[in-house]
CSV table of C-alpha atoms in Angstrom, one decimal:
chain,number,residue,atom,x,y,z
M,1168,UNK,CA,12.3,-21.3,5.3
M,1169,UNK,CA,14.9,-19.3,7.2
M,1170,UNK,CA,16.9,-16.9,5.0
M,1171,UNK,CA,19.9,-14.8,6.0
M,1172,UNK,CA,19.6,-11.0,6.4
M,1173,UNK,CA,21.3,-10.0,3.2
M,1174,UNK,CA,20.7,-7.5,0.5
M,1175,UNK,CA,19.4,-10.4,-1.7
M,1176,UNK,CA,16.5,-11.1,0.7
M,1177,UNK,CA,15.9,-8.0,2.8
M,1178,UNK,CA,13.8,-6.0,0.2
M,1179,UNK,CA,11.1,-8.7,0.3
M,1180,UNK,CA,10.9,-8.5,4.1
M,1181,UNK,CA,9.0,-6.3,6.5
M,1182,UNK,CA,10.9,-2.9,7.0
M,1183,UNK,CA,9.5,-2.6,10.5
M,1184,UNK,CA,10.6,-6.1,11.4
M,1185,UNK,CA,14.0,-5.6,9.9
M,1186,UNK,CA,14.8,-2.4,11.8
M,1187,UNK,CA,13.4,-4.0,15.0
M,1188,UNK,CA,15.6,-7.1,14.7
M,1189,UNK,CA,18.6,-5.1,13.8
M,1190,UNK,CA,18.2,-2.9,16.9
M,1191,UNK,CA,17.8,-5.9,19.1
M,1192,UNK,CA,20.9,-7.6,17.7
M,1193,UNK,CA,22.9,-4.3,18.0
M,1194,UNK,CA,22.1,-4.1,21.7
M,1195,UNK,CA,22.4,-7.7,22.7
M,1196,UNK,CA,24.8,-9.3,20.2
M,1197,UNK,CA,22.4,-12.2,20.1
M,1198,UNK,CA,21.1,-13.3,16.6
M,1199,UNK,CA,17.3,-12.8,16.2
M,1200,UNK,CA,15.0,-15.0,14.3
M,1201,UNK,CA,12.0,-13.0,12.9
M,1202,UNK,CA,9.0,-14.7,11.3
M,1203,UNK,CA,7.3,-12.2,8.9
M,1204,UNK,CA,3.7,-13.2,8.9
M,1205,UNK,CA,1.7,-10.5,7.3
M,1206,UNK,CA,-0.9,-9.6,4.7
M,1207,UNK,CA,-1.7,-6.0,3.8
M,1208,UNK,CA,-5.1,-4.5,4.4
M,1209,UNK,CA,-6.5,-7.3,6.5
M,1210,UNK,CA,-8.9,-7.0,9.5
M,1211,UNK,CA,-8.1,-8.5,12.9
M,1212,UNK,CA,-10.8,-11.1,12.7
M,1213,UNK,CA,-9.0,-12.7,9.7
M,1214,UNK,CA,-6.1,-13.6,12.1
M,1215,UNK,CA,-8.4,-15.1,14.8
M,1216,UNK,CA,-9.6,-18.7,15.2
M,1217,UNK,CA,-13.2,-19.6,14.8
M,1218,UNK,CA,-13.5,-20.7,18.5
M,1219,UNK,CA,-12.2,-17.3,19.6
M,1220,UNK,CA,-14.9,-15.5,17.5
M,1221,UNK,CA,-17.8,-17.5,19.0
M,1222,UNK,CA,-19.2,-14.4,20.6
M,1223,UNK,CA,-19.2,-12.6,17.2
M,1224,UNK,CA,-21.8,-14.5,15.2
M,1225,UNK,CA,-21.7,-12.1,12.2
M,1226,UNK,CA,-18.0,-12.9,11.6
M,1227,UNK,CA,-18.7,-16.7,12.0
M,1228,UNK,CA,-21.6,-16.5,9.5
M,1229,UNK,CA,-19.4,-14.5,7.0
M,1230,UNK,CA,-16.8,-17.3,7.3
M,1231,UNK,CA,-19.5,-19.9,6.6
M,1232,UNK,CA,-20.4,-18.2,3.3
M,1233,UNK,CA,-17.0,-19.3,1.9
M,1234,UNK,CA,-16.4,-22.7,3.3
M,1235,UNK,CA,-17.0,-24.5,0.0
M,1236,UNK,CA,-13.7,-24.6,-2.0
M,1237,UNK,CA,-15.6,-25.1,-5.3
M,1238,UNK,CA,-17.6,-22.0,-4.7
M,1239,UNK,CA,-14.5,-20.0,-4.0
M,1240,UNK,CA,-12.8,-21.3,-7.1
M,1241,UNK,CA,-15.7,-20.3,-9.3
M,1242,UNK,CA,-15.7,-16.8,-7.8
M,1243,UNK,CA,-11.9,-16.4,-8.6
M,1244,UNK,CA,-12.3,-17.9,-12.1
M,1245,UNK,CA,-15.1,-15.5,-13.0
M,1246,UNK,CA,-13.2,-12.6,-11.4
M,1247,UNK,CA,-10.1,-13.4,-13.5
M,1248,UNK,CA,-12.3,-13.5,-16.7
M,1249,UNK,CA,-13.9,-10.2,-15.8
M,1250,UNK,CA,-10.5,-8.5,-15.3
M,1251,UNK,CA,-9.1,-10.0,-18.5
M,1252,UNK,CA,-12.1,-8.7,-20.5
M,1253,UNK,CA,-11.8,-5.2,-18.8
M,1254,UNK,CA,-8.1,-4.9,-19.5
M,1255,UNK,CA,-8.5,-6.2,-23.1
M,1256,UNK,CA,-11.2,-3.6,-23.8
M,1257,UNK,CA,-9.1,-0.9,-22.2
M,1258,UNK,CA,-6.1,-1.6,-24.4
M,1259,UNK,CA,-8.1,-2.1,-27.6
M,1260,UNK,CA,-10.0,1.2,-27.0
M,1261,UNK,CA,-7.0,3.3,-26.1
M,1262,UNK,CA,-6.0,5.5,-29.1
M,1263,UNK,CA,-2.7,6.3,-27.2
M,1264,UNK,CA,-1.7,2.7,-27.6
M,1265,UNK,CA,-3.5,1.9,-31.0
M,1266,UNK,CA,-2.6,4.9,-33.2
M,1267,UNK,CA,0.4,4.5,-35.4
M,1268,UNK,CA,2.1,7.4,-33.6
M,1269,UNK,CA,2.0,6.3,-29.9
M,1270,UNK,CA,1.1,9.0,-27.5
M,1271,UNK,CA,4.3,8.3,-25.5
M,1272,UNK,CA,6.5,9.1,-28.6
M,1273,UNK,CA,8.6,12.2,-28.1
M,1274,UNK,CA,7.7,13.2,-31.7
M,1275,UNK,CA,3.9,13.0,-31.0
M,1276,UNK,CA,2.1,16.3,-31.6
M,1277,UNK,CA,0.3,17.2,-28.3
M,1278,UNK,CA,-0.3,20.8,-29.2
M,1279,UNK,CA,-4.1,20.2,-29.1
M,1280,UNK,CA,-4.0,18.7,-25.6
M,1281,UNK,CA,-5.5,20.5,-22.6
M,1282,UNK,CA,-3.0,22.2,-20.2
M,1283,UNK,CA,-3.7,21.3,-16.6
M,1284,UNK,CA,-2.0,21.6,-13.2
M,1285,UNK,CA,-1.0,18.0,-12.3
M,1286,UNK,CA,-2.6,18.3,-8.8
M,1287,UNK,CA,-5.9,19.8,-10.0
M,1288,UNK,CA,-9.2,18.1,-10.7
M,1289,UNK,CA,-9.3,19.7,-14.1
M,1290,UNK,CA,-8.6,16.3,-15.6
M,1291,UNK,CA,-9.7,12.7,-15.0
M,1292,UNK,CA,-13.4,13.4,-14.9
M,1293,UNK,CA,-16.3,14.5,-17.0
M,1294,UNK,CA,-16.8,17.7,-15.0
M,1295,UNK,CA,-19.0,16.0,-12.4
M,1296,UNK,CA,-17.9,12.4,-12.0
M,1297,UNK,CA,-14.5,10.6,-12.1
M,1298,UNK,CA,-13.8,8.6,-15.3
M,1299,UNK,CA,-12.4,5.1,-15.1
M,1300,UNK,CA,-10.0,4.0,-17.8
M,1301,UNK,CA,-6.7,5.5,-19.2
M,1302,UNK,CA,-5.5,9.0,-18.8
M,1303,UNK,CA,-2.5,10.5,-20.5
M,1304,UNK,CA,-0.2,13.3,-19.3
M,1305,UNK,CA,2.8,14.7,-21.1
M,1306,UNK,CA,5.5,17.2,-20.0
M,1307,UNK,CA,8.5,18.6,-21.8
M,1308,UNK,CA,11.3,19.5,-19.4
M,1309,UNK,CA,14.7,21.1,-20.1
M,1310,UNK,CA,17.5,19.3,-18.3
M,1311,UNK,CA,21.1,20.3,-17.7
M,1312,UNK,CA,23.3,19.5,-20.7
M,1313,UNK,CA,25.7,17.5,-18.6
M,1314,UNK,CA,22.9,15.0,-17.9
M,1315,UNK,CA,22.8,13.9,-21.5
M,1316,UNK,CA,23.4,10.2,-21.7
M,1317,UNK,CA,23.7,9.7,-18.0
M,1318,UNK,CA,21.8,7.3,-15.8
M,1319,UNK,CA,19.1,9.1,-13.7
M,1320,UNK,CA,16.1,8.4,-11.4
M,1321,UNK,CA,12.6,9.7,-12.0
M,1322,UNK,CA,10.3,10.1,-8.9
M,1323,UNK,CA,6.6,10.5,-9.4
M,1324,UNK,CA,5.4,10.4,-5.8
M,1325,UNK,CA,2.3,8.1,-5.6
M,1326,UNK,CA,-0.4,7.9,-8.3
M,1327,UNK,CA,-4.0,6.7,-8.1
M,1328,UNK,CA,-4.4,4.0,-9.4
M,1329,UNK,CA,-1.8,2.5,-11.7
M,1330,UNK,CA,0.8,4.0,-14.1
M,1331,UNK,CA,3.2,3.4,-16.9
M,1332,UNK,CA,6.0,5.9,-17.4
M,1333,UNK,CA,8.0,6.8,-20.5
M,1334,UNK,CA,11.0,9.1,-20.9
M,1335,UNK,CA,11.8,10.2,-24.4
M,1336,UNK,CA,9.7,7.3,-25.6
M,1337,UNK,CA,11.5,4.7,-23.5
M,1338,UNK,CA,9.4,2.7,-21.0
M,1339,UNK,CA,11.1,3.1,-17.6
M,1340,UNK,CA,8.6,1.6,-15.1
M,1341,UNK,CA,5.1,0.7,-14.1
M,1342,UNK,CA,3.2,0.2,-10.8
M,1343,UNK,CA,-0.2,-1.6,-10.6
M,1344,UNK,CA,-1.8,0.0,-7.6
M,1345,UNK,CA,-1.8,3.3,-5.8
M,1346,UNK,CA,0.3,2.9,-2.6
M,1347,UNK,CA,4.0,2.2,-3.6
M,1348,UNK,CA,6.3,5.2,-4.2
M,1349,UNK,CA,7.1,5.6,-7.9
M,1350,UNK,CA,10.9,5.5,-8.2
M,1351,UNK,CA,12.0,4.5,-11.6
M,1352,UNK,CA,15.5,4.2,-13.1
M,1353,UNK,CA,16.2,6.0,-16.3
M,1354,UNK,CA,18.9,4.0,-18.1
M,1355,UNK,CA,22.1,5.6,-19.5
M,1356,UNK,CA,21.6,6.9,-23.0
M,1357,UNK,CA,17.9,7.9,-22.6
M,1358,UNK,CA,18.3,11.5,-21.5
M,1359,UNK,CA,19.4,14.1,-24.1
M,1360,UNK,CA,20.6,17.6,-24.2
M,1361,UNK,CA,17.8,20.2,-24.1
M,1362,UNK,CA,14.2,19.2,-24.1
M,1363,UNK,CA,13.2,15.8,-22.8
M,1364,UNK,CA,9.7,14.4,-22.8
M,1365,UNK,CA,8.0,12.6,-19.8
M,1366,UNK,CA,4.7,10.7,-20.5
M,1367,UNK,CA,2.6,9.1,-17.9
M,1368,UNK,CA,-0.3,6.8,-18.8
M,1369,UNK,CA,-2.5,6.5,-15.7
M,1370,UNK,CA,-5.2,3.8,-15.3
M,1371,UNK,CA,-8.1,4.6,-13.0
M,1372,UNK,CA,-10.3,1.8,-11.6
M,1373,UNK,CA,-13.2,4.1,-11.1
M,1374,UNK,CA,-12.3,6.9,-8.6
M,1375,UNK,CA,-10.7,10.2,-9.4
M,1376,UNK,CA,-7.2,9.6,-10.8
M,1377,UNK,CA,-4.6,11.9,-9.4
M,1378,UNK,CA,-1.0,12.5,-8.3
M,1379,UNK,CA,-0.8,12.5,-4.5
M,1380,UNK,CA,0.2,15.9,-3.2
M,1381,UNK,CA,3.3,16.7,-1.2
M,1382,UNK,CA,5.3,13.8,-2.6
M,1383,UNK,CA,8.5,14.1,-4.6
M,1384,UNK,CA,8.0,14.7,-8.4
M,1385,UNK,CA,11.4,15.2,-10.0
M,1386,UNK,CA,14.3,13.8,-12.0
M,1387,UNK,CA,17.5,13.2,-10.1
M,1388,UNK,CA,21.0,13.0,-11.7
M,1389,UNK,CA,24.5,13.4,-10.3
M,1390,UNK,CA,23.2,14.8,-7.0
M,1391,UNK,CA,21.1,17.5,-8.8
M,1392,UNK,CA,17.4,17.5,-9.4
M,1393,UNK,CA,14.8,19.1,-11.7
M,1394,UNK,CA,11.2,19.4,-10.6
M,1395,UNK,CA,8.3,17.9,-12.6
M,1396,UNK,CA,5.6,19.8,-10.7
M,1397,UNK,CA,3.3,22.3,-12.4
M,1398,UNK,CA,1.6,22.3,-15.8
M,1399,UNK,CA,1.2,19.1,-17.9
M,1400,UNK,CA,-0.7,18.4,-21.0
M,1401,UNK,CA,-3.6,16.0,-20.7
M,1402,UNK,CA,-5.8,13.9,-22.9
M,1403,UNK,CA,-8.3,11.2,-22.0
M,1404,UNK,CA,-7.4,7.8,-23.5
M,1405,UNK,CA,-10.0,5.1,-23.1
M,1406,UNK,CA,-13.1,5.9,-20.9
M,1407,UNK,CA,-14.3,2.7,-19.2
M,1408,UNK,CA,-16.9,1.5,-16.8
M,1409,UNK,CA,-15.5,0.9,-13.3
M,1410,UNK,CA,-13.1,-2.0,-13.0
M,1411,UNK,CA,-14.6,-5.3,-11.8
M,1412,UNK,CA,-14.6,-5.8,-8.0
M,1413,UNK,CA,-12.3,-8.2,-6.4
M,1414,UNK,CA,-13.0,-10.8,-3.7
M,1415,UNK,CA,-10.2,-10.9,-1.1
M,1416,UNK,CA,-10.7,-14.2,0.8
M,1417,UNK,CA,-7.7,-13.3,2.9
M,1418,UNK,CA,-10.0,-10.5,4.5
M,1419,UNK,CA,-12.5,-13.1,5.7
M,1420,UNK,CA,-12.8,-14.1,9.3
M,1421,UNK,CA,-10.5,-17.0,10.4
M,1422,UNK,CA,-8.8,-17.3,7.0
M,1423,UNK,CA,-5.3,-16.1,7.9
M,1424,UNK,CA,-5.3,-17.7,11.3
M,1425,UNK,CA,-5.9,-21.1,9.7
M,1426,UNK,CA,-3.5,-20.5,6.8
M,1427,UNK,CA,-0.6,-18.5,8.4
M,1428,UNK,CA,-0.7,-18.7,12.3
M,1429,UNK,CA,-1.9,-22.2,13.2
M,1430,UNK,CA,0.8,-23.9,11.0
M,1431,UNK,CA,3.4,-22.1,13.3
M,1432,UNK,CA,2.1,-23.6,16.5
M,1433,UNK,CA,5.2,-25.8,17.1
M,1434,UNK,CA,7.6,-22.9,16.9
M,1435,UNK,CA,8.7,-21.2,20.1
M,1436,UNK,CA,8.2,-17.4,20.1
M,1437,UNK,CA,9.4,-14.8,22.6
M,1438,UNK,CA,6.9,-12.2,21.5
M,1439,UNK,CA,4.6,-10.7,18.8
M,1440,UNK,CA,5.0,-7.3,17.1
M,1441,UNK,CA,1.5,-6.4,15.9
M,1442,UNK,CA,1.0,-3.7,13.4
M,1443,UNK,CA,-2.6,-3.6,12.1
M,1444,UNK,CA,-5.8,-1.7,12.5
M,1445,UNK,CA,-6.5,0.4,9.4
M,1446,UNK,CA,-9.1,-2.1,8.1
M,1447,UNK,CA,-11.0,-2.1,11.3
M,1448,UNK,CA,-11.4,1.7,11.7
M,1449,UNK,CA,-15.0,1.6,10.3
M,1450,UNK,CA,-15.8,-1.0,13.0
M,1451,UNK,CA,-13.6,0.4,15.7
M,1452,UNK,CA,-16.2,0.1,18.5
M,1453,UNK,CA,-15.5,-3.7,18.6
M,1454,UNK,CA,-11.8,-3.6,18.0
M,1455,UNK,CA,-10.5,-3.7,21.6
M,1456,UNK,CA,-12.5,-6.9,22.3
M,1457,UNK,CA,-11.6,-8.5,18.9
M,1458,UNK,CA,-7.9,-7.8,19.5
M,1459,UNK,CA,-8.2,-9.2,23.0
M,1460,UNK,CA,-9.8,-12.4,21.6
M,1461,UNK,CA,-6.9,-12.7,19.0
M,1462,UNK,CA,-4.3,-12.2,21.7
M,1463,UNK,CA,-5.8,-15.0,23.8
M,1464,UNK,CA,-6.1,-17.2,20.7
M,1465,UNK,CA,-2.4,-16.8,19.8
M,1466,UNK,CA,-1.3,-17.4,23.4
M,1467,UNK,CA,-3.3,-20.6,23.5
M,1468,UNK,CA,-2.0,-21.7,20.1
M,1469,UNK,CA,1.7,-21.1,21.1
M,1470,UNK,CA,1.0,-22.5,24.6
M,1471,UNK,CA,2.3,-19.4,26.3
M,1472,UNK,CA,-0.3,-17.6,28.4
M,1473,UNK,CA,2.0,-14.6,29.0
M,1474,UNK,CA,3.3,-14.2,25.4
M,1475,UNK,CA,4.2,-10.5,25.1
M,1476,UNK,CA,2.4,-8.4,22.4
M,1477,UNK,CA,3.9,-5.1,21.2
M,1478,UNK,CA,1.0,-3.3,19.6
M,1479,UNK,CA,1.9,-0.5,17.2
M,1480,UNK,CA,-0.3,2.5,17.4
M,1481,UNK,CA,-1.9,3.6,14.1
M,1482,UNK,CA,0.1,6.3,12.4
M,1483,UNK,CA,-1.4,9.7,11.7
M,1484,UNK,CA,-3.3,9.8,8.4
M,1485,UNK,CA,-5.7,12.0,6.3
M,1486,UNK,CA,-5.7,15.7,5.5
M,1487,UNK,CA,-6.4,18.2,8.3
M,1488,UNK,CA,-9.6,19.2,6.6
M,1489,UNK,CA,-11.0,15.7,6.8
M,1490,UNK,CA,-12.2,16.2,10.4
M,1491,UNK,CA,-14.5,13.2,10.6
M,1492,UNK,CA,-11.9,10.8,9.1
M,1493,UNK,CA,-9.2,12.0,11.4
M,1494,UNK,CA,-11.6,11.7,14.4
M,1495,UNK,CA,-12.3,8.1,13.4
M,1496,UNK,CA,-8.5,7.3,13.3
M,1497,UNK,CA,-8.1,9.0,16.7
M,1498,UNK,CA,-10.9,6.9,18.2
M,1499,UNK,CA,-9.2,3.8,16.8
M,1500,UNK,CA,-6.0,4.6,18.5
M,1501,UNK,CA,-8.0,4.9,21.8
M,1502,UNK,CA,-9.3,1.4,21.1
M,1503,UNK,CA,-5.8,0.1,20.7
M,1504,UNK,CA,-4.8,1.7,24.0
M,1505,UNK,CA,-7.9,0.1,25.6
M,1506,UNK,CA,-6.8,-3.3,24.3
M,1507,UNK,CA,-3.4,-2.8,26.0
M,1508,UNK,CA,-5.2,-1.9,29.3
M,1509,UNK,CA,-7.3,-5.1,29.0
M,1510,UNK,CA,-4.4,-7.5,28.5
M,1511,UNK,CA,-1.4,-8.2,30.6
M,1512,UNK,CA,2.1,-8.3,29.0
M,1513,UNK,CA,1.1,-5.9,26.2
M,1514,UNK,CA,2.7,-2.6,25.3
M,1515,UNK,CA,1.5,0.2,23.0
M,1516,UNK,CA,4.3,1.5,20.7
M,1517,UNK,CA,3.8,5.2,19.9
M,1518,UNK,CA,3.5,5.8,16.2
M,1519,UNK,CA,1.0,8.6,15.5
M,1520,UNK,CA,3.8,11.2,15.2
M,1521,UNK,CA,5.5,9.2,12.4
M,1522,UNK,CA,2.6,9.3,10.1
M,1523,UNK,CA,2.0,11.1,6.8
M,1524,UNK,CA,-1.4,12.6,6.0
M,1525,UNK,CA,-1.1,11.6,2.4
M,1526,UNK,CA,0.3,8.0,2.8
M,1527,UNK,CA,-1.4,5.2,4.6
M,1528,UNK,CA,2.0,3.5,4.5
M,1529,UNK,CA,4.4,6.0,6.1
M,1530,UNK,CA,8.0,5.6,5.2
M,1531,UNK,CA,9.8,6.0,8.5
M,1532,UNK,CA,9.9,2.4,9.7
M,1533,UNK,CA,13.4,2.9,11.2
M,1534,UNK,CA,12.3,5.1,14.0
M,1535,UNK,CA,9.3,2.8,14.7
M,1536,UNK,CA,11.5,-0.3,14.7
M,1537,UNK,CA,13.9,1.4,17.2
M,1538,UNK,CA,10.9,2.3,19.5
M,1539,UNK,CA,9.6,-1.3,19.4
M,1540,UNK,CA,13.0,-2.7,20.1
M,1541,UNK,CA,13.5,-0.4,23.1
M,1542,UNK,CA,10.3,-1.6,24.6
M,1543,UNK,CA,11.3,-5.2,24.1
M,1544,UNK,CA,14.8,-4.6,25.6
M,1545,UNK,CA,13.2,-2.9,28.6
M,1546,UNK,CA,11.1,-6.0,29.2
M,1547,UNK,CA,14.1,-8.3,28.8
M,1548,UNK,CA,16.0,-6.7,31.7
C-alpha cells in the first residue's frame, strides 16, 4: 500500500530511497512515488526469473531443490525447534540469569571477575577457539552529579552477535544480531549521583564475540558525554555449542523475483535504484553477466526495454590489513562497472568513498541519495 512520507512511516523505509526521493522532489516540486522492494543480504540471482537464468544451470538446480512447499515447511519447522531448544538451554544454563542475585544487579559482587580491555580477545574464547553462548561484561562509571535522575542515551557501537543491556539493574535495550547500531534510551530516574553500573550480556552464535572497534561507546546526557571505552570486568555465562544454522529461502535463485518483482509487473516505473552486491563477492567472476540478465529480466517484466538502472557501487569495507578481502571487494566494484558498460541506460553511482571499514551498512545514506538523485535529474533534462 502507499503510505505518506511522515515520521510515523519513514523509519521503516529505506534510508537511501528516502533521501533520493526527497532530493528529486526538492529539485522538481513533483511528488515521487518510491516502491521499496528489498531484502538484506540477498544475491542477485534471487531477484532474477528462472527463464533469465537458463544459462546458469547450477542456480536453476539449486532452485529445484526447494520447489516442494512441504519440504520447505518441514525445514522451517525443524529449524524453529532447534532454535527453541538452543535458547532454552542457554537460558537454563546461564548462572547470570539463574542465580538469586542476577549478574546485572548493581549490588552484585563482581570483584572476582577478570578485568579485560573491551576490544581485546582476552575474553569470549577458551584461549584458542571462540566460545558460543552468553558472555557478561560489567563496568562501573562515575557520571556528573547533575545527570542524576535525567533521561540519557547509551551508545554501544555494534556488538557481535546479540546483546541485552542493563543500567543500574534496569533493562534498557536489546538487539538480536550484529549489524544495527546500539542506541538505547535510559529513562529518567535510572541514573544516580556517583557510581553507575553498566552490564552487557552478549550472546555469541559461535564466532568470536566482540565490540566493534571505532564505534561510539558512551553515555550522552544534556549535550555532554562520558566514554565507556577501556577496562571492563568479564565472566563467561553459559558456554554452548554453536547456534543452529538457518535456511534463508529468500537467498535462493528466483525466489524474490517471483515473490516481490513479478507481482509489480502492472505498475509503471521510471527507473530502478539498485543497491546490492555484497552477497555475490565470493562469486564475483559471474556478477556482471548475472546483473545483465537481471536487468533484461526486469525490463521485460515491466515492458520497458530502456528502463534506467542506477547501480550503486559497493561501499568501502574491511580493515586495511585484510588485503585479500579488500581486493575481493575492489574486484567486485570492477564487475559492477563492467555491468554498466554492458548495458545501455545504466549509470554507476560512486559510493566507495562513503564506506566504513568496520560496518557493512555504512551510515551516510544522505550523500549517496543525493548522488543518485543528481544522476537521475541529469538524465531527465
